[in-house]
């Protein structure tokens, strides 16, 4: 049954690519590009990748990206942990978390080698918790939303040809996101009290964001490797500092025709533990209030689809989506297990 389903899925996918690609005359992907790897609407970069290219002089790109990440079931280290056992140690346990992010991004080509980029985002977090009352388990929700930290980058491409692009980038993250979000008045825990580190909209710290991107495009195939980091410079005004984060990602994309491309991507990241603590948080309330339950390593695999509109009015628009599943996770202490991540992106080059 499962094999039949996979065959049907592959058949449906092949039909979609055929229909989307048919009746097109333009097979040149670089027809509208001036110099370097094409980024004008035909970019095969996966939707989850924030940085992947530079722009031509005076060229603008505006984009909106939506991310939805789900986490469920507790793990201790790399192993599943039962909620009943955790309730012996904490008053409440997290069961499910949905984090959604709306990101607005602008890129501008200062010169053929330098591109400026700014990114603003709005976060929404919803966490379902379980609490024990006698023999009964009660479920309730914690919510938090607001503007996140704002990021500004300068991208430099020392090598930029039609087949290769070497990209060095550096950014700064301003702590515009709140670290003082309180629970709703009717909330079972954190009622009008500050919520834990993971439910806050920002880090409260200034951050440096270095990275390197190497991209090779050969006919219809694109390969790319990227290494980047979030380095937190200071403890925030509440006396803690989230861990530094390190990312490695590699992807390959195949351009079926000038309209459609697919990508596969592997992403590995390492997040250091949290230092310091917010004095208002009581460690025994729930695992998220305990600073030992932050950081870890995770590897995920993604599948992506990019669609480039060929109608004249939408020629410089790109729509892309990417879906990922974790293949390996090992966390510090006790945390919710990551289940899936979805990215949807729309961009226009002006
Ligand atoms: Cu761009």
Coordinates of C-alpha atoms and ligand atoms in Angstrom, one line a residue:
X1 CA 0.0 0.0 0.0
X2 CA 2.8 2.4 1.0
X3 CA 4.8 1.5 -2.2
X4 CA 1.7 2.1 -4.3
X5 CA 1.2 5.5 -2.7
X6 CA 4.9 6.5 -3.3
X7 CA 4.5 5.4 -7.0
X8 CA 1.3 7.5 -7.3
X9 CA 3.0 10.4 -5.7
X10 CA 6.0 10.2 -8.1
X11 CA 3.6 9.9 -11.1
X12 CA 1.6 13.0 -9.9
X13 CA 4.9 14.9 -9.5
X14 CA 6.1 13.9 -13.0
X15 CA 2.8 15.0 -14.4
X16 CA 2.9 18.4 -12.6
X17 CA 6.5 19.1 -13.9
X18 CA 5.4 18.1 -17.5
X19 CA 2.3 20.4 -17.4
X20 CA 4.2 23.3 -15.8
X21 CA 7.1 23.1 -18.3
X22 CA 5.1 22.5 -21.5
X23 CA 4.5 25.1 -24.1
X24 CA 7.4 27.3 -23.3
X25 CA 9.9 28.5 -25.8
X26 CA 12.5 30.1 -23.7
X27 CA 15.1 27.5 -22.6
X28 CA 17.8 29.9 -21.8
X29 CA 17.9 30.5 -18.0
X30 CA 20.4 33.3 -18.3
X31 CA 18.6 35.3 -21.0
X32 CA 17.7 38.2 -18.8
X33 CA 20.8 38.2 -16.6
X34 CA 23.6 40.7 -17.1
X35 CA 26.5 39.2 -15.2
X36 CA 27.1 36.3 -12.9
X37 CA 24.8 33.5 -11.8
X38 CA 21.1 34.3 -12.6
X39 CA 19.1 35.6 -9.7
X40 CA 16.4 37.4 -11.7
X41 CA 13.3 35.3 -11.0
X42 CA 15.0 32.0 -12.0
X43 CA 16.9 31.4 -8.8
X44 CA 16.7 27.7 -7.8
X45 CA 17.8 28.5 -4.2
X46 CA 15.6 26.6 -1.7
X47 CA 12.9 28.7 0.1
X48 CA 14.5 28.1 3.5
X49 CA 17.8 29.7 2.6
X50 CA 17.9 33.4 3.6
X51 CA 21.2 34.2 1.8
X52 CA 22.2 32.6 -1.5
X53 CA 23.2 35.2 -4.1
X54 CA 24.2 38.8 -4.8
X55 CA 22.4 41.2 -7.1
X56 CA 23.5 43.4 -10.1
X57 CA 24.1 47.2 -9.6
X58 CA 20.9 49.1 -8.6
X59 CA 18.8 45.9 -8.7
X60 CA 16.3 45.4 -5.8
X61 CA 14.7 42.3 -4.6
X62 CA 11.8 42.2 -2.2
X63 CA 10.6 39.0 -0.6
X64 CA 8.1 37.7 1.9
X65 CA 8.9 34.4 3.6
X66 CA 6.7 32.3 5.9
X67 CA 8.1 29.6 8.2
X68 CA 6.1 27.1 10.2
X69 CA 7.9 24.7 12.6
X70 CA 6.3 22.0 14.7
X71 CA 7.8 20.3 17.7
X72 CA 6.2 17.5 19.7
X73 CA 7.0 14.8 22.3
X74 CA 9.8 15.3 24.8
X75 CA 13.3 14.0 24.3
X76 CA 16.1 13.8 26.8
X77 CA 19.5 13.8 25.0
X78 CA 18.6 11.8 21.9
X79 CA 15.9 9.6 23.5
X80 CA 12.1 9.9 23.9
X81 CA 11.1 10.8 27.5
X82 CA 7.6 10.0 28.9
X83 CA 5.5 13.0 30.1
X84 CA 4.4 11.2 33.2
X85 CA 8.0 10.8 34.4
X86 CA 8.8 14.4 33.6
X87 CA 5.7 15.5 35.7
X88 CA 7.5 14.1 38.7
X89 CA 10.1 16.7 38.3
X90 CA 8.2 19.7 36.9
X91 CA 4.8 21.1 37.6
X92 CA 3.9 21.3 33.9
X93 CA 5.3 19.8 30.7
X94 CA 5.2 21.0 27.1
X95 CA 3.4 18.7 24.6
X96 CA 3.3 20.5 21.3
X97 CA 4.8 23.7 20.0
X98 CA 4.0 25.5 16.7
X99 CA 6.3 28.4 15.8
X100 CA 5.4 30.6 12.8
X101 CA 7.5 33.4 11.4
X102 CA 6.6 36.1 8.8
X103 CA 9.8 37.6 7.3
X104 CA 10.1 40.7 5.1
X105 CA 13.4 41.0 3.3
X106 CA 14.9 43.6 1.0
X107 CA 18.1 43.2 -1.1
X108 CA 19.9 45.9 -3.1
X109 CA 22.9 45.6 -5.4
X110 CA 25.3 48.4 -4.4
X111 CA 27.8 47.3 -7.0
X112 CA 28.5 44.1 -9.0
X113 CA 30.4 42.7 -5.9
X114 CA 28.5 44.2 -2.9
X115 CA 24.8 43.7 -2.0
X116 CA 23.0 45.1 1.1
X117 CA 20.2 43.1 2.7
X118 CA 17.8 43.9 5.6
X119 CA 15.4 41.4 7.2
X120 CA 12.5 42.1 9.6
X121 CA 10.3 39.4 11.1
X122 CA 7.2 38.8 13.2
X123 CA 7.0 35.7 15.3
X124 CA 4.0 33.7 16.7
X125 CA 4.5 30.9 19.2
X126 CA 1.8 28.6 20.5
X127 CA 2.6 25.9 23.0
X128 CA 0.3 23.2 24.4
X129 CA 1.2 22.3 28.0
X130 CA 0.0 19.4 30.3
X131 CA -0.4 19.8 34.0
X132 CA -1.4 17.2 36.6
X133 CA -4.3 17.7 39.0
X134 CA -4.6 14.6 41.2
X135 CA -5.2 11.8 38.7
X136 CA -6.2 14.1 35.9
X137 CA -4.1 15.7 33.2
X138 CA -5.2 19.2 32.2
X139 CA -4.1 20.7 28.9
X140 CA -3.7 24.4 28.3
X141 CA -2.0 26.8 25.8
X142 CA 0.6 29.5 26.1
X143 CA 0.9 32.1 23.4
X144 CA 3.4 34.7 22.5
X145 CA 3.7 37.0 19.4
X146 CA 5.5 40.1 18.3
X147 CA 8.3 41.7 16.2
X148 CA 11.6 39.7 16.3
X149 CA 15.2 40.9 16.1
X150 CA 16.1 42.9 13.0
X151 CA 19.0 41.8 10.8
X152 CA 21.2 43.8 8.4
X153 CA 23.8 42.2 6.1
X154 CA 26.5 43.2 3.7
X155 CA 27.3 40.5 1.0
X156 CA 30.6 40.5 -0.9
X157 CA 31.2 38.3 -3.9
X158 CA 35.0 38.1 -4.7
X159 CA 34.2 35.6 -7.5
X160 CA 31.2 36.1 -9.6
X161 CA 31.0 34.3 -13.0
X162 CA 28.2 32.5 -14.9
X163 CA 29.2 29.2 -13.2
X164 CA 30.8 30.1 -9.9
X165 CA 29.9 32.5 -7.1
X166 CA 31.9 32.8 -3.9
X167 CA 30.1 34.9 -1.3
X168 CA 31.3 36.2 2.0
X169 CA 28.7 37.9 4.2
X170 CA 28.6 39.6 7.6
X171 CA 25.6 40.9 9.4
X172 CA 24.4 42.5 12.6
X173 CA 21.3 41.6 14.5
X174 CA 19.7 44.4 16.6
X175 CA 17.7 43.3 19.7
X176 CA 14.3 44.7 18.6
X177 CA 12.4 41.7 19.7
X178 CA 10.9 41.7 23.2
X179 CA 12.4 39.5 26.0
X180 CA 9.8 40.6 28.5
X181 CA 6.7 38.9 27.1
X182 CA 4.2 37.9 29.8
X183 CA 1.6 35.2 29.8
X184 CA -2.1 35.9 29.2
X185 CA -4.1 36.8 32.4
X186 CA -6.2 33.6 32.0
X187 CA -3.1 31.4 31.5
X188 CA -2.6 28.5 34.0
X189 CA 1.1 29.3 34.4
X190 CA 2.8 32.6 33.8
X191 CA -0.4 34.5 34.3
X192 CA 0.7 38.1 33.9
X193 CA 4.2 36.8 34.6
X194 CA 7.3 36.7 32.3
X195 CA 7.4 33.7 30.0
X196 CA 10.5 31.6 29.6
X197 CA 13.4 32.1 27.2
X198 CA 12.0 30.0 24.4
X199 CA 8.7 31.9 24.3
X200 CA 10.3 35.3 23.9
X201 CA 10.4 37.2 20.6
X202 CA 14.1 38.2 20.7
X203 CA 17.4 37.3 22.2
X204 CA 18.0 40.7 23.9
X205 CA 21.6 40.5 22.7
X206 CA 23.5 42.2 19.8
X207 CA 24.7 39.6 17.4
X208 CA 27.3 39.2 14.7
X209 CA 26.3 37.0 11.7
X210 CA 29.2 35.9 9.6
X211 CA 29.0 33.4 6.8
X212 CA 30.4 31.9 3.5
X213 CA 28.5 30.6 0.5
X214 CA 30.0 28.7 -2.5
X215 CA 27.7 28.1 -5.4
X216 CA 28.4 26.3 -8.7
X217 CA 25.9 26.3 -11.6
X218 CA 26.5 23.9 -14.5
X219 CA 23.7 23.9 -17.2
X220 CA 20.6 22.8 -15.4
X221 CA 22.3 21.7 -12.2
X222 CA 23.2 24.0 -9.2
X223 CA 25.3 22.9 -6.2
X224 CA 25.8 25.1 -3.1
X225 CA 27.4 24.9 0.3
X226 CA 26.9 27.5 3.1
X227 CA 28.4 27.9 6.5
X228 CA 27.1 30.6 8.9
X229 CA 26.9 31.5 12.5
X230 CA 25.0 33.6 15.1
X231 CA 27.5 35.0 17.6
X232 CA 25.9 36.7 20.6
X233 CA 28.1 39.5 21.9
X234 CA 26.5 40.4 25.3
X235 CA 24.3 39.1 28.0
X236 CA 20.9 40.9 27.8
X237 CA 19.3 43.3 30.3
X238 CA 17.7 40.3 32.1
X239 CA 21.1 38.7 32.8
X240 CA 21.2 35.8 30.3
X241 CA 22.7 35.1 26.9
X242 CA 21.3 32.5 24.4
X243 CA 23.9 30.1 23.0
X244 CA 25.8 30.8 19.8
X245 CA 24.5 29.0 16.8
X246 CA 26.4 27.4 13.9
X247 CA 24.9 26.2 10.6
X248 CA 26.1 24.1 7.7
X249 CA 23.9 23.5 4.8
X250 CA 24.4 21.9 1.3
X251 CA 21.9 21.7 -1.5
X252 CA 21.5 20.7 -5.1
X253 CA 18.9 21.9 -7.5
X254 CA 17.8 20.7 -10.9
X255 CA 16.1 23.1 -13.3
X256 CA 13.5 21.1 -15.3
X257 CA 12.7 24.0 -17.5
X258 CA 12.8 27.8 -17.3
X259 CA 9.7 27.7 -15.0
X260 CA 10.3 24.9 -12.6
X261 CA 13.2 23.6 -10.4
X262 CA 13.5 21.2 -7.5
X263 CA 16.0 21.1 -4.7
X264 CA 17.2 18.7 -2.0
X265 CA 19.0 20.1 1.0
X266 CA 20.8 18.8 4.1
X267 CA 21.1 21.2 7.1
X268 CA 23.2 20.5 10.2
X269 CA 23.2 22.9 13.1
X270 CA 24.7 23.2 16.6
X271 CA 23.4 25.5 19.3
X272 CA 25.4 26.1 22.4
X273 CA 23.7 26.1 25.9
X274 CA 22.2 29.2 27.5
X275 CA 24.4 31.2 30.0
X276 CA 23.1 33.2 33.0
X277 CA 19.5 33.2 33.9
X278 CA 16.3 35.3 34.3
X279 CA 15.9 35.6 38.0
X280 CA 12.1 35.8 37.7
X281 CA 11.8 32.3 36.3
X282 CA 11.3 29.3 38.6
X283 CA 13.1 26.2 37.3
X284 CA 10.6 23.7 38.6
X285 CA 7.6 25.2 36.8
X286 CA 8.3 23.6 33.5
X287 CA 11.4 22.4 31.4
X288 CA 11.5 25.6 29.3
X289 CA 12.2 27.7 32.5
X290 CA 15.3 25.6 33.2
X291 CA 18.4 27.0 31.5
X292 CA 19.9 23.5 31.2
X293 CA 17.3 22.6 28.6
X294 CA 18.6 24.7 25.8
X295 CA 21.0 24.0 22.9
X296 CA 21.8 20.8 21.0
X297 CA 22.5 19.5 17.5
X298 CA 20.1 18.7 14.7
X299 CA 20.4 17.5 11.1
X300 CA 17.4 17.9 8.7
X301 CA 16.7 16.9 5.1
X302 CA 14.6 19.2 2.9
X303 CA 12.8 18.9 -0.4
X304 CA 12.0 22.1 -2.4
X305 CA 10.1 23.4 -5.4
X306 CA 10.7 26.7 -7.1
X307 CA 8.2 28.1 -9.7
X308 CA 9.1 31.1 -11.9
X309 CA 6.2 32.8 -13.5
X310 CA 6.7 33.3 -17.3
X311 CA 3.7 35.6 -18.0
X312 CA 5.0 39.1 -18.9
X313 CA 3.4 40.8 -15.9
X314 CA 4.9 38.3 -13.4
X315 CA 8.2 37.6 -15.2
X316 CA 10.4 38.7 -12.3
X317 CA 8.4 37.0 -9.6
X318 CA 9.5 33.7 -8.0
X319 CA 7.4 31.4 -5.8
X320 CA 9.2 28.7 -3.8
X321 CA 8.3 26.2 -1.1
X322 CA 10.4 23.8 1.0
X323 CA 9.5 21.1 3.4
X324 CA 11.9 19.5 5.9
X325 CA 12.1 16.6 8.3
X326 CA 14.7 16.0 11.0
X327 CA 17.0 13.0 10.5
X328 CA 19.1 13.3 13.7
X329 CA 18.5 15.2 17.0
X330 CA 20.4 15.4 20.2
X331 CA 19.4 18.0 22.7
X332 CA 20.8 19.4 26.0
X333 CA 18.6 18.3 28.9
X334 CA 14.9 17.9 28.1
X335 CA 13.3 19.5 25.1
X336 CA 10.5 19.0 22.6
X337 CA 11.4 17.0 19.5
X338 CA 11.4 18.8 16.2
X339 CA 8.9 17.3 13.8
X340 CA 8.7 19.3 10.6
X341 CA 9.5 22.7 9.0
X342 CA 7.8 24.4 6.1
X343 CA 9.0 27.4 4.2
X344 CA 7.0 29.4 1.6
X345 CA 8.6 32.2 -0.2
X346 CA 7.6 34.8 -2.7
X347 CA 10.1 37.3 -4.2
X348 CA 10.2 39.9 -6.9
X349 CA 13.3 41.4 -8.5
X350 CA 13.0 45.0 -9.7
Ligands
LIG1 CU1 18.0 38.5 -3.8

